[in-house]
XYZ file of C-alpha atoms in Angstrom:
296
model
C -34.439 -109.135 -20.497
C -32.705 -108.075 -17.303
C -31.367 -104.189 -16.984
C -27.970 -105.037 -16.783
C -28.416 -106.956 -20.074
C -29.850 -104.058 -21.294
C -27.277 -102.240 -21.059
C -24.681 -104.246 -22.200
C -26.158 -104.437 -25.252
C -26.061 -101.283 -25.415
C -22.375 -100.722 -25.212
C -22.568 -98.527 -21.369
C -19.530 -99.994 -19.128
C -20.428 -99.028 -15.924
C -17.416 -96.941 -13.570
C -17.225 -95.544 -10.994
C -13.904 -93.299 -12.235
C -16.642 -92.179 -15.347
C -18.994 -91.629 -12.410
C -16.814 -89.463 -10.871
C -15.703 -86.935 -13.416
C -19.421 -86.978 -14.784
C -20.029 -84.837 -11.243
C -17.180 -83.113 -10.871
C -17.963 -81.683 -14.542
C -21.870 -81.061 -13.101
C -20.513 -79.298 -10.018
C -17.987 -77.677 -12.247
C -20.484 -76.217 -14.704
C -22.921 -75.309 -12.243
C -20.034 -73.598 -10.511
C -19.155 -71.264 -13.545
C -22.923 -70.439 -14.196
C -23.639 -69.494 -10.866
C -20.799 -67.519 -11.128
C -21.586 -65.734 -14.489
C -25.282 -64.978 -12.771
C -23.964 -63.629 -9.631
C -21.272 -61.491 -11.490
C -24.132 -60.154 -14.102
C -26.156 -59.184 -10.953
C -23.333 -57.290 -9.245
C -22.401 -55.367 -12.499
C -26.143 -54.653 -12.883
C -26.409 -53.315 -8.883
C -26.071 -49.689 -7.932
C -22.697 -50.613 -6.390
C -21.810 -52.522 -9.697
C -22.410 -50.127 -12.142
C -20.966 -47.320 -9.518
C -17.705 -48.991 -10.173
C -18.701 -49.079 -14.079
C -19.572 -44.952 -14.392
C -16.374 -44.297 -12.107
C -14.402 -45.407 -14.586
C -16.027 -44.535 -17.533
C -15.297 -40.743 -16.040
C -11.652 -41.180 -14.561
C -10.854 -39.504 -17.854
C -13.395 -36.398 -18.148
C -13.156 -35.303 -14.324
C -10.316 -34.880 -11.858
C -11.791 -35.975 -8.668
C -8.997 -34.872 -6.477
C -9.833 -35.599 -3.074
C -13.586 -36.355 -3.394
C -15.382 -39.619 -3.553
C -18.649 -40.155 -5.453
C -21.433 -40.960 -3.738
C -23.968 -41.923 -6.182
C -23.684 -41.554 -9.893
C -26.566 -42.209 -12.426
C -26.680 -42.127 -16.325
C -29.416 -40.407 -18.061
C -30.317 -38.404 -21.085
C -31.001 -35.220 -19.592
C -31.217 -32.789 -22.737
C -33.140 -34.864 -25.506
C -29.535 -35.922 -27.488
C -30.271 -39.580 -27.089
C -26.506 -39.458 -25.318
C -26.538 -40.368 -21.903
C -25.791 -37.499 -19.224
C -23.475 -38.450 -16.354
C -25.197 -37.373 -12.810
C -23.637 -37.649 -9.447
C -22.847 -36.493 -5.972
C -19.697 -36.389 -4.174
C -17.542 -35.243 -0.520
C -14.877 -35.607 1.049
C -14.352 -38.560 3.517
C -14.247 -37.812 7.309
C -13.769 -41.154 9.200
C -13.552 -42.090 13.195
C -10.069 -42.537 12.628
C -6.981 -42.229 9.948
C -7.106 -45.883 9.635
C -9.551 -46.590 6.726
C -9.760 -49.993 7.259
C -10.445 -49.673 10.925
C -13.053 -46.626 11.042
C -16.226 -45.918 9.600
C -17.559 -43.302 7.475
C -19.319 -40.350 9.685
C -20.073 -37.378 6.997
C -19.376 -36.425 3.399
C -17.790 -32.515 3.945
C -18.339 -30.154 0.633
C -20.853 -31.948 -0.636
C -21.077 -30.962 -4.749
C -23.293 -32.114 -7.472
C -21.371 -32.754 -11.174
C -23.408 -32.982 -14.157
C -21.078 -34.432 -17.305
C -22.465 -33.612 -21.109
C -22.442 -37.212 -22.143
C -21.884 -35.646 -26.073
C -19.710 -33.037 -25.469
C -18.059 -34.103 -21.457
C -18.543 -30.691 -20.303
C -19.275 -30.160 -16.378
C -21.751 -28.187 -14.174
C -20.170 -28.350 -10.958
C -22.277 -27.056 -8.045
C -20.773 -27.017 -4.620
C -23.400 -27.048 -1.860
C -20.534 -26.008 1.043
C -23.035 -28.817 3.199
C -22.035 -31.735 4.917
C -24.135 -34.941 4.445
C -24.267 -38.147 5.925
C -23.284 -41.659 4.081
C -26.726 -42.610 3.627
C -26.966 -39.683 0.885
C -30.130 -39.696 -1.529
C -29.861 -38.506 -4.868
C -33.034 -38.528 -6.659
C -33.377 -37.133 -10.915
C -36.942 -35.298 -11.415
C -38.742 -34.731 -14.385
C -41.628 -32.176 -14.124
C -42.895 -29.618 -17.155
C -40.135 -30.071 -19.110
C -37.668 -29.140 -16.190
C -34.951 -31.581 -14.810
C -34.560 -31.248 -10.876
C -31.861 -33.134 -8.612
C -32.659 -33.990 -5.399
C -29.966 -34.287 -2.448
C -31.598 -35.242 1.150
C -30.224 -37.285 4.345
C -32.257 -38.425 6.918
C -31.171 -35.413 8.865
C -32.947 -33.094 6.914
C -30.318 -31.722 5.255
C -31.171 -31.063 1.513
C -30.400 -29.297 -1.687
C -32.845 -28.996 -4.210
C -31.285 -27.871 -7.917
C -32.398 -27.051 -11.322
C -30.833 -28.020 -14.467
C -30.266 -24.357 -16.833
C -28.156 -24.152 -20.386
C -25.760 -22.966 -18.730
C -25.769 -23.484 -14.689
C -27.279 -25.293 -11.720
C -29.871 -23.104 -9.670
C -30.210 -24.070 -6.072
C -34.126 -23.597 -5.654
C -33.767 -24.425 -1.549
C -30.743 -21.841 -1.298
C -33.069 -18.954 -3.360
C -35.563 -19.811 -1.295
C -33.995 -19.636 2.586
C -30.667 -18.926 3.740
C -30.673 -21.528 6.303
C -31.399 -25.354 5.390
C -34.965 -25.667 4.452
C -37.139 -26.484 8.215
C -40.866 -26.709 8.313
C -43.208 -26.201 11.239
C -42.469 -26.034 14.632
C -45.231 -28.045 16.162
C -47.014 -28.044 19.423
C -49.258 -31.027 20.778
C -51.337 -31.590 23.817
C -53.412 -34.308 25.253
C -57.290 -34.223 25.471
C -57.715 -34.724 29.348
C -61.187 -36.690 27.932
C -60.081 -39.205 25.749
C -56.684 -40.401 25.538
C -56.827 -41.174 21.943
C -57.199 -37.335 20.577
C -53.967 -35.445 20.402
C -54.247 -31.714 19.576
C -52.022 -30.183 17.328
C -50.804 -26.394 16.727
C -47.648 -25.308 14.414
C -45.990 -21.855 14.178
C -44.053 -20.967 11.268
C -41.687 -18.901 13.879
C -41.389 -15.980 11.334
C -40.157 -18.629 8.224
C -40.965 -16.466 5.115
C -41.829 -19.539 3.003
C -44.361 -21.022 5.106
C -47.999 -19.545 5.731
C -49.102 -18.828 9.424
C -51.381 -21.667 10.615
C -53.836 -20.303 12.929
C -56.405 -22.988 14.099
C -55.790 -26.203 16.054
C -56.458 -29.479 14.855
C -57.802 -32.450 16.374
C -56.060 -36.079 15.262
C -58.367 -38.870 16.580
C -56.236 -42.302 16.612
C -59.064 -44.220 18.121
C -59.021 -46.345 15.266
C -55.382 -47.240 15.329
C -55.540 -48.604 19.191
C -52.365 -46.974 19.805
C -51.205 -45.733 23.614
C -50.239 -42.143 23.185
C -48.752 -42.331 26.361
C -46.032 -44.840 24.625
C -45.214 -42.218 22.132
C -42.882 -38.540 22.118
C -42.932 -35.620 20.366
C -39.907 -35.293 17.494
C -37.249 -33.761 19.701
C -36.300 -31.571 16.820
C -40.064 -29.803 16.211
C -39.471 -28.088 12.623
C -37.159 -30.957 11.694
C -38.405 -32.373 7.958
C -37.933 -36.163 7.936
C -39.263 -37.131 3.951
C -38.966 -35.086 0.415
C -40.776 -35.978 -2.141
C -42.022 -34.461 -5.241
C -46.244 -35.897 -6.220
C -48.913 -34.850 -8.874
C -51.504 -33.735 -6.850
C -53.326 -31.471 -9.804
C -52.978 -34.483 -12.436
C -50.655 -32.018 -14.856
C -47.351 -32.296 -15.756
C -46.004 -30.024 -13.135
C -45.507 -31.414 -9.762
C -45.808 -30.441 -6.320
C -42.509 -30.465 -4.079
C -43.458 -31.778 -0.692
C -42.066 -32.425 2.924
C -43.549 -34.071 5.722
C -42.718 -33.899 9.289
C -44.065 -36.641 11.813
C -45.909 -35.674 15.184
C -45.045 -38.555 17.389
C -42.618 -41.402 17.556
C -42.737 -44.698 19.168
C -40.831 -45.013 22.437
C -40.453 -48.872 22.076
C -37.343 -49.298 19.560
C -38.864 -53.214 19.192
C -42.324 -51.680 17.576
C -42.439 -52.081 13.541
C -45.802 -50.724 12.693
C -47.065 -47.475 13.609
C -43.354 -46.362 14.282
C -44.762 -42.794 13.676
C -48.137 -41.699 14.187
C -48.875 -37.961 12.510
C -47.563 -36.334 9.900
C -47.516 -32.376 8.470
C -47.336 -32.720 4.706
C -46.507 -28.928 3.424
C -46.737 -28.291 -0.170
C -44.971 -26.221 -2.163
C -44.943 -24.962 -5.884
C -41.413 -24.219 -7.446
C -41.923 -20.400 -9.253
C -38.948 -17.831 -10.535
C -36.248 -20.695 -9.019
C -37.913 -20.649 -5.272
C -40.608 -22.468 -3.212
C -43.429 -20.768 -3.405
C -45.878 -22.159 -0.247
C -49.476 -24.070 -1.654
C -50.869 -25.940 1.384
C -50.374 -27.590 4.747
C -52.206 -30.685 5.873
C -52.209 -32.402 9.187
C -53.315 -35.889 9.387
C -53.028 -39.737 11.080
């Protein structure tokens, strides 16, 4: 029996109108669903759920002239209520026009922590401009809740969550933004590959003198120093970080500077060569100075 015949016994009139509408209602459907997916992924994104906490706090805090710019949700005080956490500043733009400029710094820079239970606010105002690509990082160490606030200037703010306050460890620490070491390089007149390095702590309280010199071989990279400069800004911190280095439950806060940066803007890998990591311990609300170490 032929195919047709099969399926005219079968009952299936063939159009192309039926035809038609079948794909429309594919193309439809597949519309929708990509749709729903898309939307679901948005709402789940930093910039989704943004939107989400903004709202959910339009009634608890009277921005005024701020913008947020980053907000997170966590328990922060064991309730099983989620904590509201966030960051804003006020806009200054390259022009009036808001459509027409872009976004330069964030002025007055304050962190808000919101009592998810009971919507009361911590407010702490950091009087420090930032720039729009603003970190703001939640740390959990020995039972202690940190917030992080760093751009990649070096600006940062480093606070502690009390009963009753937020402690600004970097501010209790120094009364200018938090640098590290100045550093110092030269070039071994034998071998191209060995940089020496010397820092000086320039009279900075928080940081131990460093007294010897220390040789960096980067043989093994087969990198040109020669292509490479020394950070124009020498006791500029570039990276924040907190790490477990003594396997307990309290960690380390650290900073690293980097010696040398590529002069080709084109190079990916090895973009910095060097780095200063300085350790520090957080005691009585400050820094309190562990280690430096200067490697590749």
């Amino acid at each position: 029996m032929s195919f047709s015949k099969i399926i005219k016994e079968i009952g299936f009139t063939y159009s192309f109108k039926r035809l038609k509408k079948a794909i429309l209602l594919v193309v439809l459907f597949t519309l929708i669903g990509l749709g729903v997916y898309f939307l679901y992924r948005f709402e789940s994104s930093e910039s989704g759920l943004k939107i989400a906490y903004e709202k959910e706090i339009s009634s608890i805090v009277d921005l005024a002239d701020n913008t947020i710019i980053k907000i997170y949700k966590q328990d922060l005080n064991d309730d099983q209520v989620l904590d509201y956490v966030f960051i804003m500043g006020k806009e200054k733009r390259s022009s009036e026009n808001a459509l027409n400029s872009t976004l330069e710094v964030y002025n007055d820079v304050s962190l808000v922590v919101i009592d998810g239970a009971s919507s009361e606010e911590k407010i702490y105002e950091t009087k420090k401009d930032y720039k729009p690509a603003t970190n703001l990082e939640i740390i959990d160490s020995k039972n202690e809740k940190y917030f992080l606030i760093y751009d990649e200037t070096g600006s940062v703010d480093l606070l502690k969550l009390e009963e009753n306050s937020l402690v600004n460890i970097i501010k209790n620490t120094t009364s200018d933004n938090l640098l590290g070491y100045t550093i110092y390089t030269s070039k071994n007149e034998e071998n191209e590959s060995i940089l020496e390095v010397t820092l000086d702590n320039y009279g900075k309280d928080y940081l131990k003198k460093y007294e010897e010199t220390k040789i960096l071989d980067f043989s093994d990279l087969s990198v040109d120093l020669s292509k490479y400069r020394e950070t124009y800004l020498r006791d500029k911190i570039s990276k924040f970080e907190f790490k477990n280095i003594d396997e307990d439950e309290e960690l380390e806060f650290v900073t690293t500077q980097y010696i040398l940066y590529s002069l080709d803007d084109s190079v990916t890998e090895n973009k910095t060569i060097g780095k200063i990591e300085t350790y520090f311990n957080i005691k009585n609300d400050k820094l309190v100075f562990d280690k430096v170490e200067i490697n590749i």
